[in-house]
C-alpha cells in the first residue's frame, strides 16, 4: 500500500513541477520560480530538465548579478555543472 501512495505523490509532484515550468514560460523573470523549478527537477532526478532550466534561468537573468549569484549558488549546492 505505501508504494501506491508514493507513486501517487510522485505523480502529483511531477504535475506541480510541470505546471511551474509552464508558468515560467509566461513569466520568465520570476527568479524564485526558476530556483524552485531547478531544485524540484533535481529532487525528482530529472537531471537533464534541471540543467536545461538552469541554462534558461541564466539566460533570463543575464546582466543581473544578484540573480545570477543566487542561481549559481543553487547550482553549486545541487552539484549541477556549468
PDB file of C-alpha atoms in Angstrom:
ATOM      1  CA  UNK A   1       0.000   0.000   0.000  1.00  0.00           C
ATOM      2  CA  UNK A   2       2.690   2.611   0.790  1.00  0.00           C
ATOM      3  CA  UNK A   3       4.151   2.107  -2.720  1.00  0.00           C
ATOM      4  CA  UNK A   4       0.862   3.289  -4.226  1.00  0.00           C
ATOM      5  CA  UNK A   5       0.882   6.399  -2.063  1.00  0.00           C
ATOM      6  CA  UNK A   6       4.479   7.018  -3.083  1.00  0.00           C
ATOM      7  CA  UNK A   7       3.607   6.665  -6.777  1.00  0.00           C
ATOM      8  CA  UNK A   8       0.624   8.987  -6.374  1.00  0.00           C
ATOM      9  CA  UNK A   9       2.749  11.543  -4.535  1.00  0.00           C
ATOM     10  CA  UNK A  10       5.472  11.360  -7.196  1.00  0.00           C
ATOM     11  CA  UNK A  11       2.902  11.851  -9.955  1.00  0.00           C
ATOM     12  CA  UNK A  12       1.417  14.818  -8.106  1.00  0.00           C
ATOM     13  CA  UNK A  13       4.864  16.347  -7.561  1.00  0.00           C
ATOM     14  CA  UNK A  14       5.746  15.917 -11.228  1.00  0.00           C
ATOM     15  CA  UNK A  15       2.473  17.557 -12.256  1.00  0.00           C
ATOM     16  CA  UNK A  16       3.200  20.531  -9.980  1.00  0.00           C
ATOM     17  CA  UNK A  17       6.738  20.864 -11.371  1.00  0.00           C
ATOM     18  CA  UNK A  18       5.399  20.729 -14.926  1.00  0.00           C
ATOM     19  CA  UNK A  19       2.863  23.413 -14.006  1.00  0.00           C
ATOM     20  CA  UNK A  20       5.622  25.621 -12.616  1.00  0.00           C
ATOM     21  CA  UNK A  21       7.641  25.193 -15.808  1.00  0.00           C
ATOM     22  CA  UNK A  22       4.579  26.248 -17.806  1.00  0.00           C
ATOM     23  CA  UNK A  23       4.063  29.353 -15.627  1.00  0.00           C
ATOM     24  CA  UNK A  24       7.682  30.363 -16.178  1.00  0.00           C
ATOM     25  CA  UNK A  25       7.116  30.347 -19.941  1.00  0.00           C
ATOM     26  CA  UNK A  26       4.784  33.314 -19.488  1.00  0.00           C
ATOM     27  CA  UNK A  27       6.577  34.948 -16.532  1.00  0.00           C
ATOM     28  CA  UNK A  28      10.241  34.303 -17.243  1.00  0.00           C
ATOM     29  CA  UNK A  29      11.514  36.930 -14.788  1.00  0.00           C
ATOM     30  CA  UNK A  30      10.329  35.039 -11.691  1.00  0.00           C
ATOM     31  CA  UNK A  31      13.670  34.267 -10.042  1.00  0.00           C
ATOM     32  CA  UNK A  32      12.166  32.320  -7.133  1.00  0.00           C
ATOM     33  CA  UNK A  33      10.154  30.278  -9.604  1.00  0.00           C
ATOM     34  CA  UNK A  34      13.300  29.343 -11.534  1.00  0.00           C
ATOM     35  CA  UNK A  35      15.150  28.413  -8.355  1.00  0.00           C
ATOM     36  CA  UNK A  36      12.236  26.245  -7.244  1.00  0.00           C
ATOM     37  CA  UNK A  37      11.972  24.611 -10.671  1.00  0.00           C
ATOM     38  CA  UNK A  38      15.676  23.765 -10.826  1.00  0.00           C
ATOM     39  CA  UNK A  39      15.683  22.363  -7.304  1.00  0.00           C
ATOM     40  CA  UNK A  40      12.452  20.406  -7.799  1.00  0.00           C
ATOM     41  CA  UNK A  41      13.643  18.834 -11.020  1.00  0.00           C
ATOM     42  CA  UNK A  42      16.883  17.791  -9.361  1.00  0.00           C
ATOM     43  CA  UNK A  43      14.962  16.256  -6.450  1.00  0.00           C
ATOM     44  CA  UNK A  44      12.804  14.330  -8.934  1.00  0.00           C
ATOM     45  CA  UNK A  45      16.003  13.044 -10.593  1.00  0.00           C
ATOM     46  CA  UNK A  46      15.191  14.951 -13.782  1.00  0.00           C
ATOM     47  CA  UNK A  47      18.802  15.993 -14.175  1.00  0.00           C
ATOM     48  CA  UNK A  48      18.518  16.932 -17.868  1.00  0.00           C
ATOM     49  CA  UNK A  49      15.484  19.097 -17.143  1.00  0.00           C
ATOM     50  CA  UNK A  50      17.248  20.698 -14.185  1.00  0.00           C
ATOM     51  CA  UNK A  51      20.277  21.509 -16.361  1.00  0.00           C
ATOM     52  CA  UNK A  52      18.026  22.909 -19.071  1.00  0.00           C
ATOM     53  CA  UNK A  53      16.146  25.090 -16.566  1.00  0.00           C
ATOM     54  CA  UNK A  54      19.478  26.240 -15.136  1.00  0.00           C
ATOM     55  CA  UNK A  55      20.638  27.323 -18.596  1.00  0.00           C
ATOM     56  CA  UNK A  56      17.380  29.133 -19.282  1.00  0.00           C
ATOM     57  CA  UNK A  57      17.451  30.889 -15.898  1.00  0.00           C
ATOM     58  CA  UNK A  58      20.994  32.079 -16.605  1.00  0.00           C
ATOM     59  CA  UNK A  59      19.821  33.415 -19.961  1.00  0.00           C
ATOM     60  CA  UNK A  60      16.775  35.150 -18.483  1.00  0.00           C
ATOM     61  CA  UNK A  61      18.836  36.888 -15.810  1.00  0.00           C
ATOM     62  CA  UNK A  62      21.987  37.703 -17.781  1.00  0.00           C
ATOM     63  CA  UNK A  63      23.170  41.106 -16.640  1.00  0.00           C
ATOM     64  CA  UNK A  64      21.527  40.765 -13.208  1.00  0.00           C
ATOM     65  CA  UNK A  65      24.481  39.950 -10.981  1.00  0.00           C
ATOM     66  CA  UNK A  66      22.390  39.390  -7.838  1.00  0.00           C
ATOM     67  CA  UNK A  67      20.035  36.960  -9.558  1.00  0.00           C
ATOM     68  CA  UNK A  68      22.905  35.154 -11.270  1.00  0.00           C
ATOM     69  CA  UNK A  69      24.657  34.834  -7.917  1.00  0.00           C
ATOM     70  CA  UNK A  70      21.563  33.161  -6.442  1.00  0.00           C
ATOM     71  CA  UNK A  71      21.302  30.857  -9.461  1.00  0.00           C
ATOM     72  CA  UNK A  72      24.976  29.878  -9.276  1.00  0.00           C
ATOM     73  CA  UNK A  73      24.776  29.265  -5.531  1.00  0.00           C
ATOM     74  CA  UNK A  74      21.882  26.873  -6.049  1.00  0.00           C
ATOM     75  CA  UNK A  75      23.638  25.163  -8.972  1.00  0.00           C
ATOM     76  CA  UNK A  76      26.683  24.563  -6.797  1.00  0.00           C
ATOM     77  CA  UNK A  77      24.569  23.263  -3.886  1.00  0.00           C
ATOM     78  CA  UNK A  78      22.841  20.809  -6.222  1.00  0.00           C
ATOM     79  CA  UNK A  79      26.039  19.705  -7.916  1.00  0.00           C
ATOM     80  CA  UNK A  80      24.945  20.974 -11.303  1.00  0.00           C
ATOM     81  CA  UNK A  81      27.831  21.696 -13.638  1.00  0.00           C
ATOM     82  CA  UNK A  82      28.409  24.867 -15.588  1.00  0.00           C
TER      83      UNK A  82
END
